[in-house]
Short mmCIF file of C-alpha atoms and ligand atoms in Angstrom, two decimals:
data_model
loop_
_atom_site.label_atom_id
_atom_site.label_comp_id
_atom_site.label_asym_id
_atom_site.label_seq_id
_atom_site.Cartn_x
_atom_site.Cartn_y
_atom_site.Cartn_z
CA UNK A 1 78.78 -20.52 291.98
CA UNK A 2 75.15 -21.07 292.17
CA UNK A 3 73.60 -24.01 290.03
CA UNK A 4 72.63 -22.84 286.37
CA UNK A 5 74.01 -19.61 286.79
CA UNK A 6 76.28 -17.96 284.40
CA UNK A 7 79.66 -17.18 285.94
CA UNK A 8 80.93 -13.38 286.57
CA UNK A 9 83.94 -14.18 284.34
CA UNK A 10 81.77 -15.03 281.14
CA UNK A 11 80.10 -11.91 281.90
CA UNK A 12 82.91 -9.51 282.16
CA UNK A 13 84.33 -10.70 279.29
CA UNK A 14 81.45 -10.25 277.34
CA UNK A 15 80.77 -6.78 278.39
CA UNK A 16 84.28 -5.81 277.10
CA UNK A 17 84.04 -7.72 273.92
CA UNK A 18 81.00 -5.96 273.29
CA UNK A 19 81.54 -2.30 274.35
CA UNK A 20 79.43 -2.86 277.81
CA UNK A 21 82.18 -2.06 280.02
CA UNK A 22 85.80 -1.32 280.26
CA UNK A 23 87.94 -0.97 283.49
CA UNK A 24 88.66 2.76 284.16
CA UNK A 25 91.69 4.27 283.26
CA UNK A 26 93.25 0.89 281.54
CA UNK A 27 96.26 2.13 279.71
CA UNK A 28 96.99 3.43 283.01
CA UNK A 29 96.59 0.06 284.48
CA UNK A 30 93.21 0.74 285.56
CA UNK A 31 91.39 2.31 288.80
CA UNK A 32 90.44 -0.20 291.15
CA UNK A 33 87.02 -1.04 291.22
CA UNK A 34 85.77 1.61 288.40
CA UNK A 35 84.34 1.09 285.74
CA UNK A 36 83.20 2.71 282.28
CA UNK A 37 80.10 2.02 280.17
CA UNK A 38 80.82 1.59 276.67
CA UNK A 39 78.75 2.66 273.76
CA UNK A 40 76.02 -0.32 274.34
CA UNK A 41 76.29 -0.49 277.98
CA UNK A 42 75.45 3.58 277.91
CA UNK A 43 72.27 2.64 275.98
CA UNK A 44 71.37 -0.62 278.65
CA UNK A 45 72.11 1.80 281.12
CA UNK A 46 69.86 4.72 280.25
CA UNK A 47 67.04 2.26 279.27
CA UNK A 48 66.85 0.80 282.53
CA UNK A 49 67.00 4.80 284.17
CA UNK A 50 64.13 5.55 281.02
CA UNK A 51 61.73 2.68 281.98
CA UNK A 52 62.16 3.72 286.00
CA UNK A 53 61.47 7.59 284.76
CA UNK A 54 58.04 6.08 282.56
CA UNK A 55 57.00 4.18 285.66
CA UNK A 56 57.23 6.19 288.42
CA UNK A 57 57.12 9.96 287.21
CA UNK A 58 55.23 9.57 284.28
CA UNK A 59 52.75 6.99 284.27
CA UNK A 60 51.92 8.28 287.99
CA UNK A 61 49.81 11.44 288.83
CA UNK A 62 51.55 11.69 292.75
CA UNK A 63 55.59 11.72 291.57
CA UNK A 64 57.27 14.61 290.50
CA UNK A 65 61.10 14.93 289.38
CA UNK A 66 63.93 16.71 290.23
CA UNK A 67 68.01 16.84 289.71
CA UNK A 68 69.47 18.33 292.93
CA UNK A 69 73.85 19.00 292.86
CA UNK A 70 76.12 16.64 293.89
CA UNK A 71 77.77 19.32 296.03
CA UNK A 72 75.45 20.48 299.01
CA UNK A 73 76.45 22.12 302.10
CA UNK A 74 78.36 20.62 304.47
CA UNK A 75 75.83 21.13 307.27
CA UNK A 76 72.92 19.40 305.46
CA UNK A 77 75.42 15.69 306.35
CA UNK A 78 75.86 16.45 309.68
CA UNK A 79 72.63 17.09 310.23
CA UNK A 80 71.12 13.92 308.80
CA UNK A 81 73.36 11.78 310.58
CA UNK A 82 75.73 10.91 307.73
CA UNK A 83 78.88 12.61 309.47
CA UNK A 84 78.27 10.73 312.66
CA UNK A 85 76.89 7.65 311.34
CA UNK A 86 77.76 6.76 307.78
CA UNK A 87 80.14 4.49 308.62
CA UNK A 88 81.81 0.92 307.98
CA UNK A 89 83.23 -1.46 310.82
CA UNK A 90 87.09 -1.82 309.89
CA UNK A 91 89.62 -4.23 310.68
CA UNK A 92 93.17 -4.93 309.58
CA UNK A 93 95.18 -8.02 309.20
CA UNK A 94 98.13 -7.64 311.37
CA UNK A 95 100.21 -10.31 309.43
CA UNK A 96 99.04 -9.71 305.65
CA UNK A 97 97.07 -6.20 306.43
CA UNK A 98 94.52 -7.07 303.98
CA UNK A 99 91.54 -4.75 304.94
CA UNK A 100 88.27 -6.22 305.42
CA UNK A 101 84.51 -5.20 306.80
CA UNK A 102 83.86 -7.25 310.14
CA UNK A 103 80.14 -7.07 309.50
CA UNK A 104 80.91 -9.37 305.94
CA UNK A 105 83.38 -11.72 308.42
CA UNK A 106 82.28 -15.44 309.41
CA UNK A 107 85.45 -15.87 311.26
CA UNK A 108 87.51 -13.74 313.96
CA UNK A 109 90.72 -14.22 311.69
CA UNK A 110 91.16 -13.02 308.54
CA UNK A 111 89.75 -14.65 305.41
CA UNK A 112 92.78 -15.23 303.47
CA UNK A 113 95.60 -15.59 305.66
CA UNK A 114 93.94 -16.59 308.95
CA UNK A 115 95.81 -13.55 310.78
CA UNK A 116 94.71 -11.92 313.85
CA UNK A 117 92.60 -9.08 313.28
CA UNK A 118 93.33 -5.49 314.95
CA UNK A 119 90.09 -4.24 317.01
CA UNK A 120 87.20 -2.77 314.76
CA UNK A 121 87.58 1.19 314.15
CA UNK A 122 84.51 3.12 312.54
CA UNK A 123 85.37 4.23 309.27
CA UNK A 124 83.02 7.24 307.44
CA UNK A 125 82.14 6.36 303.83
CA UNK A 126 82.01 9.83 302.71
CA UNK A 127 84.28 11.28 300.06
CA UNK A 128 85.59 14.67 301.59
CA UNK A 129 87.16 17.10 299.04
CA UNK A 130 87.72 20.90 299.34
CA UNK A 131 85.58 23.87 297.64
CA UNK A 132 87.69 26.46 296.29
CA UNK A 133 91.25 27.52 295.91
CA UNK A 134 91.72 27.02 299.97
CA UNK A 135 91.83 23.55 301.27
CA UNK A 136 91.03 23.70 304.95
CA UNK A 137 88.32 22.69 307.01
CA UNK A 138 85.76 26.07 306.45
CA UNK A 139 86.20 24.46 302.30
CA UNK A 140 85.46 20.47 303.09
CA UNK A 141 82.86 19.81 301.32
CA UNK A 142 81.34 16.03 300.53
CA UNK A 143 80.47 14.25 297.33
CA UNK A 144 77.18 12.99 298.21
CA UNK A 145 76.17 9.33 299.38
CA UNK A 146 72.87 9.34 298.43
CA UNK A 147 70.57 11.15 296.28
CA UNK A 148 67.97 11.21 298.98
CA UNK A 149 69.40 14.55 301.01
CA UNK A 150 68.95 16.73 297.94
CA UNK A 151 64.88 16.37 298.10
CA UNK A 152 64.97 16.84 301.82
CA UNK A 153 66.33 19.94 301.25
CA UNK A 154 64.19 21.05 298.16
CA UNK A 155 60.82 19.23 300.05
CA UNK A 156 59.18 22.90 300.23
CA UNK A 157 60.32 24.14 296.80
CA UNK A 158 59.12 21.12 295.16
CA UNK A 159 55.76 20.87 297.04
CA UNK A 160 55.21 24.52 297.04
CA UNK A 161 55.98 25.24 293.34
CA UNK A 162 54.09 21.99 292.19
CA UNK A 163 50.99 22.22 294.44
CA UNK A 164 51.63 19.05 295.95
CA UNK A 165 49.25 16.94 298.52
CA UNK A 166 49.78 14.28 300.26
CA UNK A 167 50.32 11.68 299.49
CA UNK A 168 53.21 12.52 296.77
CA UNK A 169 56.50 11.80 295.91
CA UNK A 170 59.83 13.26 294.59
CA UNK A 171 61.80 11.09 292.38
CA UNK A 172 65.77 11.86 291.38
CA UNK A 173 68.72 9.86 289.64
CA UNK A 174 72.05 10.38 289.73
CA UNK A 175 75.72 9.56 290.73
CA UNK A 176 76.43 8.91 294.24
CA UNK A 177 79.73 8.12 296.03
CA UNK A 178 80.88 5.86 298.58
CA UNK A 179 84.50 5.10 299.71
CA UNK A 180 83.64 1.15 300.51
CA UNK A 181 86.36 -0.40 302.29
CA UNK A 182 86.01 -3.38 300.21
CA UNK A 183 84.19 -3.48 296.59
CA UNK A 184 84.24 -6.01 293.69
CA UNK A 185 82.45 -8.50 292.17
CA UNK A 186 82.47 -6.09 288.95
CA UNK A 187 80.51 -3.62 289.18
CA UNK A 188 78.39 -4.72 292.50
CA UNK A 189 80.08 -2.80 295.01
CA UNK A 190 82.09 0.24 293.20
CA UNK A 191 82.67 3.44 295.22
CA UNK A 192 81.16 5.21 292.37
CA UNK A 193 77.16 4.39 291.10
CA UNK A 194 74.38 5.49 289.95
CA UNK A 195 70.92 5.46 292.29
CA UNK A 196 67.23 6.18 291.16
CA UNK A 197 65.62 7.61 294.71
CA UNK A 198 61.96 7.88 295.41
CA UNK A 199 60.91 9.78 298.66
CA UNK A 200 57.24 8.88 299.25
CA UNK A 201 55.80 11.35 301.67
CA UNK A 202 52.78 10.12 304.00
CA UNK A 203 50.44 10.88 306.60
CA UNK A 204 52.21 9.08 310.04
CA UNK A 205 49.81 6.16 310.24
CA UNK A 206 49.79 5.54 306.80
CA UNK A 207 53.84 4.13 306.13
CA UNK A 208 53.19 0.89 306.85
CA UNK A 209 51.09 -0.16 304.33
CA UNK A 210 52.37 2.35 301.53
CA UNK A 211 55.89 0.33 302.46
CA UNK A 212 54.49 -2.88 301.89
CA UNK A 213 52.39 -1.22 298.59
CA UNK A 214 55.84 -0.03 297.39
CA UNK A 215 57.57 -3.64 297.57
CA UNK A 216 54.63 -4.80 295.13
CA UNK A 217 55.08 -2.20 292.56
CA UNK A 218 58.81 -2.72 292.37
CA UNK A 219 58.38 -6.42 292.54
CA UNK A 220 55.99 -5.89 289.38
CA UNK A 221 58.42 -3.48 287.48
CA UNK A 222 61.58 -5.85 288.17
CA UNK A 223 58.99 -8.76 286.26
CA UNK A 224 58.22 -6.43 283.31
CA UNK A 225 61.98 -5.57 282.65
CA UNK A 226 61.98 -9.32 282.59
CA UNK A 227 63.95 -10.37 285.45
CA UNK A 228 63.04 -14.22 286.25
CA UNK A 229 61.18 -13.82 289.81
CA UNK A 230 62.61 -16.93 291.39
CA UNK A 231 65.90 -15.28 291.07
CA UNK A 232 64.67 -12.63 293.28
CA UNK A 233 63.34 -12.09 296.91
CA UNK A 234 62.88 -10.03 299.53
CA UNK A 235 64.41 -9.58 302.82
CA UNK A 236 63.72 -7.81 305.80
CA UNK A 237 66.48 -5.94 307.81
CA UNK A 238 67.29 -7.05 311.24
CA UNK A 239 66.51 -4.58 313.86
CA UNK A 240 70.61 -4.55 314.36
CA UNK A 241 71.08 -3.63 310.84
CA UNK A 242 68.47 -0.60 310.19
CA UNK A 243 70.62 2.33 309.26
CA UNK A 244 70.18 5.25 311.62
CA UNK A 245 67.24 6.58 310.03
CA UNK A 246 65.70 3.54 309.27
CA UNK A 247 61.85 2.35 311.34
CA UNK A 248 61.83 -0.65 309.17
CA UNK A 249 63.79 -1.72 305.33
CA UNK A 250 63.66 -4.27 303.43
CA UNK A 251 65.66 -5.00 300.03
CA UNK A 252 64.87 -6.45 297.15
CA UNK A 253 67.56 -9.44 296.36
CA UNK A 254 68.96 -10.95 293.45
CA UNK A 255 70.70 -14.35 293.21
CA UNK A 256 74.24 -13.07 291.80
CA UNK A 257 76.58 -15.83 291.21
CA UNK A 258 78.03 -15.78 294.42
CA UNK A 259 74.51 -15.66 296.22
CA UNK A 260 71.98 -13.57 297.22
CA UNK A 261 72.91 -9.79 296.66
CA UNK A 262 70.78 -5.93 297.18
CA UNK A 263 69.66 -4.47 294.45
CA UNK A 264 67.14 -1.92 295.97
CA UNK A 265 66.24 -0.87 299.30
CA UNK A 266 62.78 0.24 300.34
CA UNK A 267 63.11 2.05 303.52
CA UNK A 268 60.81 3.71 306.20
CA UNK A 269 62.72 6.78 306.89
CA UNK A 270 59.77 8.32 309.41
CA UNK A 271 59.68 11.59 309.76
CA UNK A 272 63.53 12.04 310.84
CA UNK A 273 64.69 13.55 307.75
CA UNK A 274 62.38 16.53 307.64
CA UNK A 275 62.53 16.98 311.21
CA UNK A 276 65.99 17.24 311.68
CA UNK A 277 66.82 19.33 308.47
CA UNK A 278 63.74 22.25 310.17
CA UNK A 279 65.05 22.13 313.68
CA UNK A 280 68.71 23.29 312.37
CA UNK A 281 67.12 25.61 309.70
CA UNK A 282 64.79 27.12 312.01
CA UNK A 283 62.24 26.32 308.49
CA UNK A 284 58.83 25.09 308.67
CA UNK A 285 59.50 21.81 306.38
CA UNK A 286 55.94 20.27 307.10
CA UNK A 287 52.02 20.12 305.01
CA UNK A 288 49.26 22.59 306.30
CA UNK A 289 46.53 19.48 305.79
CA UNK A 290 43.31 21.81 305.12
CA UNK A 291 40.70 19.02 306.17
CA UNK A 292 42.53 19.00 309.71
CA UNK A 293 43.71 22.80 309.41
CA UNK A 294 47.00 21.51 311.06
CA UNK A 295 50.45 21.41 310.03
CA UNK A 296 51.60 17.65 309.81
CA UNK A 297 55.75 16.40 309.20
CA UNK A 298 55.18 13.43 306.67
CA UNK A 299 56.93 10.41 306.81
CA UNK A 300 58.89 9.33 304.01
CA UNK A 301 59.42 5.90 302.40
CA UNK A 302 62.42 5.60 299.86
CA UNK A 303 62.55 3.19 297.11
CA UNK A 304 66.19 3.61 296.77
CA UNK A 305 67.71 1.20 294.25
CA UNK A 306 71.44 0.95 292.57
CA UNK A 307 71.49 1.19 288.55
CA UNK A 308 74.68 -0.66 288.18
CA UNK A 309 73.54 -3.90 290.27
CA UNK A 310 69.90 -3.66 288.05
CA UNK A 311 72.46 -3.23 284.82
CA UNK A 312 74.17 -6.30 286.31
CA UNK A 313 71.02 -8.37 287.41
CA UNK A 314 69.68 -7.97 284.23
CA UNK A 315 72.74 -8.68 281.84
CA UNK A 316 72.99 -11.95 284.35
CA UNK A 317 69.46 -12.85 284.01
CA UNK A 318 69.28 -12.81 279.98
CA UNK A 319 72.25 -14.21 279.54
CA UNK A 320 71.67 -17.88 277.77
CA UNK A 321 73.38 -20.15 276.14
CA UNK A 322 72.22 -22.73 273.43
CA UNK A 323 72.61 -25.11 271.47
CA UNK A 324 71.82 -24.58 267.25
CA UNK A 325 72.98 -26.93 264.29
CA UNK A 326 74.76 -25.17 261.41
CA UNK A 327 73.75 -25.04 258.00
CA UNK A 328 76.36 -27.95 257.43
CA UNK A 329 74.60 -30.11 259.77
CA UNK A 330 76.91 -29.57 262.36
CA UNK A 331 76.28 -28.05 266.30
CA UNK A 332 77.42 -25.10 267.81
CA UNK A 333 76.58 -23.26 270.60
CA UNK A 334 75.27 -19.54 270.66
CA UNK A 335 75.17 -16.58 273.35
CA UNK A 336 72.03 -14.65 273.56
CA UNK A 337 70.94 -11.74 275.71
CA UNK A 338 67.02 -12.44 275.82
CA UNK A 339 66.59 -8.50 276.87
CA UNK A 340 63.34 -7.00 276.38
CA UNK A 341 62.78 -4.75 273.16
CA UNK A 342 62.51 -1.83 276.01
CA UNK A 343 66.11 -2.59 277.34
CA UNK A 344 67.63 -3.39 274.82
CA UNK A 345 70.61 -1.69 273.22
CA UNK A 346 70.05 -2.11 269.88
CA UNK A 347 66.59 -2.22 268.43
CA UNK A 348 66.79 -3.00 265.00
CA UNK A 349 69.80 -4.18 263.00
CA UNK A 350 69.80 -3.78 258.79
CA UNK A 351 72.04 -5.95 257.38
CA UNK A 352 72.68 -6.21 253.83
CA UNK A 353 74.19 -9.73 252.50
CA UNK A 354 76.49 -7.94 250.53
CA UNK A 355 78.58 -4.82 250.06
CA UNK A 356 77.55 -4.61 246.21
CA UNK A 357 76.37 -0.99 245.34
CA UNK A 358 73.02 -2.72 243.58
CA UNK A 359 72.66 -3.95 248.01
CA UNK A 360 74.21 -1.34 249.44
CA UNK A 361 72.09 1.69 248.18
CA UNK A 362 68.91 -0.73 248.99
CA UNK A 363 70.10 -0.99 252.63
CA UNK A 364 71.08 2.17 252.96
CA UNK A 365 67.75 3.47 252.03
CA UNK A 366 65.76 1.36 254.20
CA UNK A 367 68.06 1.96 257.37
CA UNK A 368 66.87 5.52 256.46
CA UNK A 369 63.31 4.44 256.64
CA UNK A 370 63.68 2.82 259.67
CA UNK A 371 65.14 5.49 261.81
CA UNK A 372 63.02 8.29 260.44
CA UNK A 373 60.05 6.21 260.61
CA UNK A 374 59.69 7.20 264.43
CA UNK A 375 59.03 3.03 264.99
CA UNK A 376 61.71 3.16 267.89
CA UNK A 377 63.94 6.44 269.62
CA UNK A 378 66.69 3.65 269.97
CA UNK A 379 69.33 2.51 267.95
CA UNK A 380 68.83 0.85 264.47
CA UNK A 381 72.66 -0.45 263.44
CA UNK A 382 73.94 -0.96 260.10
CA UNK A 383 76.40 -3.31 259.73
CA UNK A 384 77.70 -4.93 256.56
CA UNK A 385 80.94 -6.74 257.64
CA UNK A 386 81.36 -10.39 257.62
CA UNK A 387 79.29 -13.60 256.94
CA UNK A 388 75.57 -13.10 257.76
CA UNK A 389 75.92 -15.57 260.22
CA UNK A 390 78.57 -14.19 262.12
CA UNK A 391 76.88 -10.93 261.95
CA UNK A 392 73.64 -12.77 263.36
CA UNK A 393 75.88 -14.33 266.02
CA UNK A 394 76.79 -10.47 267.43
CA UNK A 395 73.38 -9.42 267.17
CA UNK A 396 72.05 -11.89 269.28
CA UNK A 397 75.31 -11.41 272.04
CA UNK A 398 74.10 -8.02 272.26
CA UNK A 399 70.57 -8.62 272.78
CA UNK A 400 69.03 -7.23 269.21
CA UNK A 401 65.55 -7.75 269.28
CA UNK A 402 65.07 -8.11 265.13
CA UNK A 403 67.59 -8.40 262.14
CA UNK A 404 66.73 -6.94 259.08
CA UNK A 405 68.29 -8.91 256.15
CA UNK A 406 68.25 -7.40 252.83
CA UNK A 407 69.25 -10.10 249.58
CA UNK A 408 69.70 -9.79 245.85
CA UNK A 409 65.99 -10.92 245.44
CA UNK A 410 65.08 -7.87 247.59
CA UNK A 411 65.50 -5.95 244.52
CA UNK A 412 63.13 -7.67 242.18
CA UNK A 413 60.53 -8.57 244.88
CA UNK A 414 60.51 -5.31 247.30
CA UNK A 415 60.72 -8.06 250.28
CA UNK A 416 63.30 -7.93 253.14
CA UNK A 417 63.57 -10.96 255.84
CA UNK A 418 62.97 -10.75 259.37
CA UNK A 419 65.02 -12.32 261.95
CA UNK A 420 63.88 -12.80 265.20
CA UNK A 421 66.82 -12.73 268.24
CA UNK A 422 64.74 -15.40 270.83
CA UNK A 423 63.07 -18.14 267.94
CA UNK A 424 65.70 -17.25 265.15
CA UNK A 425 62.22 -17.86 263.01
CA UNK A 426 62.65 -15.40 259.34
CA UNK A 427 59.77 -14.13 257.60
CA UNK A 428 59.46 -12.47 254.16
CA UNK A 429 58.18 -9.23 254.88
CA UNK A 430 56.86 -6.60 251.80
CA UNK A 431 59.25 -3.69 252.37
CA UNK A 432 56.02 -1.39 252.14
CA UNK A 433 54.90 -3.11 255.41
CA UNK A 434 58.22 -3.35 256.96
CA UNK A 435 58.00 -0.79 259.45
CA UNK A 436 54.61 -2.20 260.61
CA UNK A 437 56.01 -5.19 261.19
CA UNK A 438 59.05 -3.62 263.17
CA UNK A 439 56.38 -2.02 265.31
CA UNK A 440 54.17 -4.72 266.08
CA UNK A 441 57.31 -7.50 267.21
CA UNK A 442 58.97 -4.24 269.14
CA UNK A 443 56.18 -2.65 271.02
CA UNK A 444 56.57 0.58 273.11
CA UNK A 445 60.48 1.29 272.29
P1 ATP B 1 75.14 -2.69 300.92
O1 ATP B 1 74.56 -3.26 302.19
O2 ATP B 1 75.26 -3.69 299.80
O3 ATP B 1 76.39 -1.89 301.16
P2 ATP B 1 73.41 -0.50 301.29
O4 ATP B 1 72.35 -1.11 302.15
O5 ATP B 1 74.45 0.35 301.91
O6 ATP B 1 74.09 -1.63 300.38
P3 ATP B 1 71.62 1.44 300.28
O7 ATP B 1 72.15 2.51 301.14
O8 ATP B 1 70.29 0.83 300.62
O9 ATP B 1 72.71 0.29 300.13
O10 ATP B 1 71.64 1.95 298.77
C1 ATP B 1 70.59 1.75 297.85
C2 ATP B 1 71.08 1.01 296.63
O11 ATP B 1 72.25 1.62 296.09
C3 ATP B 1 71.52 -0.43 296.91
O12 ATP B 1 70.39 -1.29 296.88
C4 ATP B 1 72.45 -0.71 295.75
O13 ATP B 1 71.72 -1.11 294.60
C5 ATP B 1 73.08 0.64 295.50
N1 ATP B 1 74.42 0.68 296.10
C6 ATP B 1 74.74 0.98 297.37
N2 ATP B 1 76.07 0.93 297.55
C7 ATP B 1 76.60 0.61 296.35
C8 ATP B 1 77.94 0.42 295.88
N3 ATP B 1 78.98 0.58 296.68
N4 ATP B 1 78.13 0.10 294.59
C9 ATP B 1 77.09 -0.05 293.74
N5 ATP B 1 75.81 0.11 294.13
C10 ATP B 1 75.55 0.45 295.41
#
């Protein structure tokens, strides 16, 4: 384990004390490797997808969306190499058979028993299943590996229909599937994700510095979703390692537990995409550039990052522990997710000190308030079930931003107290002003 990092262990359990993950299929047992997000880690989850949709599509003039299928035809993979080329180095132990990935090897025997290996075989990472009622090969179809193939395919629709020059971009999210020959470390390697694709198409000439230009603005957005920068970096690939497409990648890193880990690629794809999708198609898949009245094939740059690893980066990143003295004098340690308002899951939590009607009906009205007051689209909890500070305790395990803490002198002088997650400071606030307030210590959620 890295010095003052929080273990994966403390992690895990949290997420499944707290409804951030389970293991798929558990009464069964489980699926290995698979994972599901629970009720707070689907609201982490599509915060972190929101605030990469507001960045790049929205808050840009250049990037445009689009949500291709999972299920495209078989030729499109063979055709961008994927069939060929998508593929993992495999060995075998020949005394314990334990599969591992020579590439991830520092020795020529095997990690845990120190067994001979068997020679490496190529192994595709492409899920083949079978469309329609007749399984042979005419019906293999794959599950896709990337997102990136499905705006290859669409480039002309997408420019065409949306008047596109260059420079511009297409930007998609969405599941993608890999069968890894080894996974783990929760949800770091699964054979099931989530990625949020960019394809940046250029003038040839101009990729090199819209790669570097690209590193920057995800650099910047990993700082705003508040991800400490000294537990990130950057790495270029090794000319050995650049996937088939690849002129030149580099990923963004995070210090995981066990050491540095990707999180996002950023990859110079050239012109190879395009090019080989319009030579099999016989389809022009280029830009008429009116200035030059020629036709030019762009090359692309891909931004192409994994949702679970950010999900896991980040829930590593605010996790803290500290120390606090009870109201008895005594010390005690509490968990708190410092996530940003924008992340998340919870916004706001109103919580009344008691169940009394005379409390209840208050609390109740202002949770009302709060929710149709438009001050956040996220969640604003209720909860009314055990000691306040217990309840204050959950809150700030899950990363609530403000408590909301209605007494019995809330009903003679109209004031509720405010409790913030990160300084635990309260303040008195008039319930006319409340949702003011709310706004102000939130901002833009
Ligand atoms: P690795 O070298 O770790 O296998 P990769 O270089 O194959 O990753 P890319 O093809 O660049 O990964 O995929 C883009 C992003 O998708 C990665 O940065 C990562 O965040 C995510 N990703 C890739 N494979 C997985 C996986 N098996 N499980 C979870 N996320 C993944």
């Amino acid at each position: 384990m890295l010095e003052d990092s929080v273990d994966l262990k403390t992690i895990t359990s949290l997420c499944k004390r707290r409804g951030f993950l389970f293991q798929s299929s558990e009464i069964y047992g489980g699926l290995a490797s698979t994972w599901d997000y629970g009720p707070l880690g689907i609201e982490l989850k599509n915060n972190i997808k929101a605030s990469w949709w507001r960045n790049f599509v929205w808050s840009r003039n250049d990037i445009v969306g689009l949500d291709s299928a999972i299920l495209m035809h078989p030729d499109v993979w063979k055709v961008s190499g994927h069939v060929e080329n998508f593929s993992d180095p495999l060995v075998d132990c020949v005394s314990c058979r334990k599969r591992w990935r020579e590439d991830q090897l520092e020795s020529k025997n095997c990690p845990d028993c120190d067994g001979e290996l068997t020679d490496v075989r190529l192994f595709n990472l492409m899920f083949e299943t079978n469309m329609g009622p007749i399984k042979d090969e005419n019906s293999s179809v794959y599950l896709r590996p990337e997102t990136a193939q499905g705006i290859f395919v669409n480039f002309e629709n997408v420019m065409k229909s949306m008047r596109l020059k260059l420079p511009f971009g297409i930007a998609q999210l969405g599941k993608a599937f890999r069968n890894e020959i080894t996974t783990g470390n929760f949800i770091f390697r699964t054979r099931e994700f989530e990625m949020m694709e960019i394809e940046y198409f250029v003038n040839p000439g101009e990729d090199e510095q819209t790669h570097l230009k690209w590193l920057d603005d995800f650099k910047n957005w990993y700082s705003d979703l508040g991800i400490n920068s000294d537990n990130l970096r950057i790495r270029e690939h090794k000319k050995t390692e650049l996937a088939h497409y690849a002129k030149a990648t580099s990923d963004i890193e995070y210090k995981f537990p066990w050491g540095w880990g990707e999180i996002q690629g950023i990859a110079n794809r050239t012109d190879y995409d395009l090019q080989a999708h319009s030579k099999q198609t016989g389809q022009k898949l280029s830009y008429f550039d009116e200035k030059s009245s020629k036709h030019v094939v762009p090359y692309v740059i891909e931004p192409s990052a994994g949702v679970d690893r950010i999900f896991m980066a980040i829930l590593l990143d605010s996790y803290h522990e500290e120390d606090v003295s009870t109201s008895d004098g005594k010390s005690d340690k509490r968990v708190v997710l410092k996530l940003s308002s924008e992340l998340a899951p919870i916004k706001v939590a109103v919580l009344p000190l008691s169940r009394k009607d005379v409390l209840s009906n208050l609390a109740n009205q202002i949770h009302q308030e709060i929710k149709s007051s438009g001050v956040t689209t996220g969640i604003v909890e209720y909860d009314d079930s055990q000691s306040i500070g217990k309840r204050y305790r959950r809150q700030d395990e899950i990363g609530t931003p403000i408590c909301v803490t209605i007494d019995f002198d809330s009903i003679d002088d109209k004031c509720v107290t405010l409790r913030f997650r990160d300084t635990m400071e309260q303040i008195r606030v008039p319930m006319s002003n409340l949702t003011e307030q709310i706004r102000l210590n939130l901002k833009n959620v």
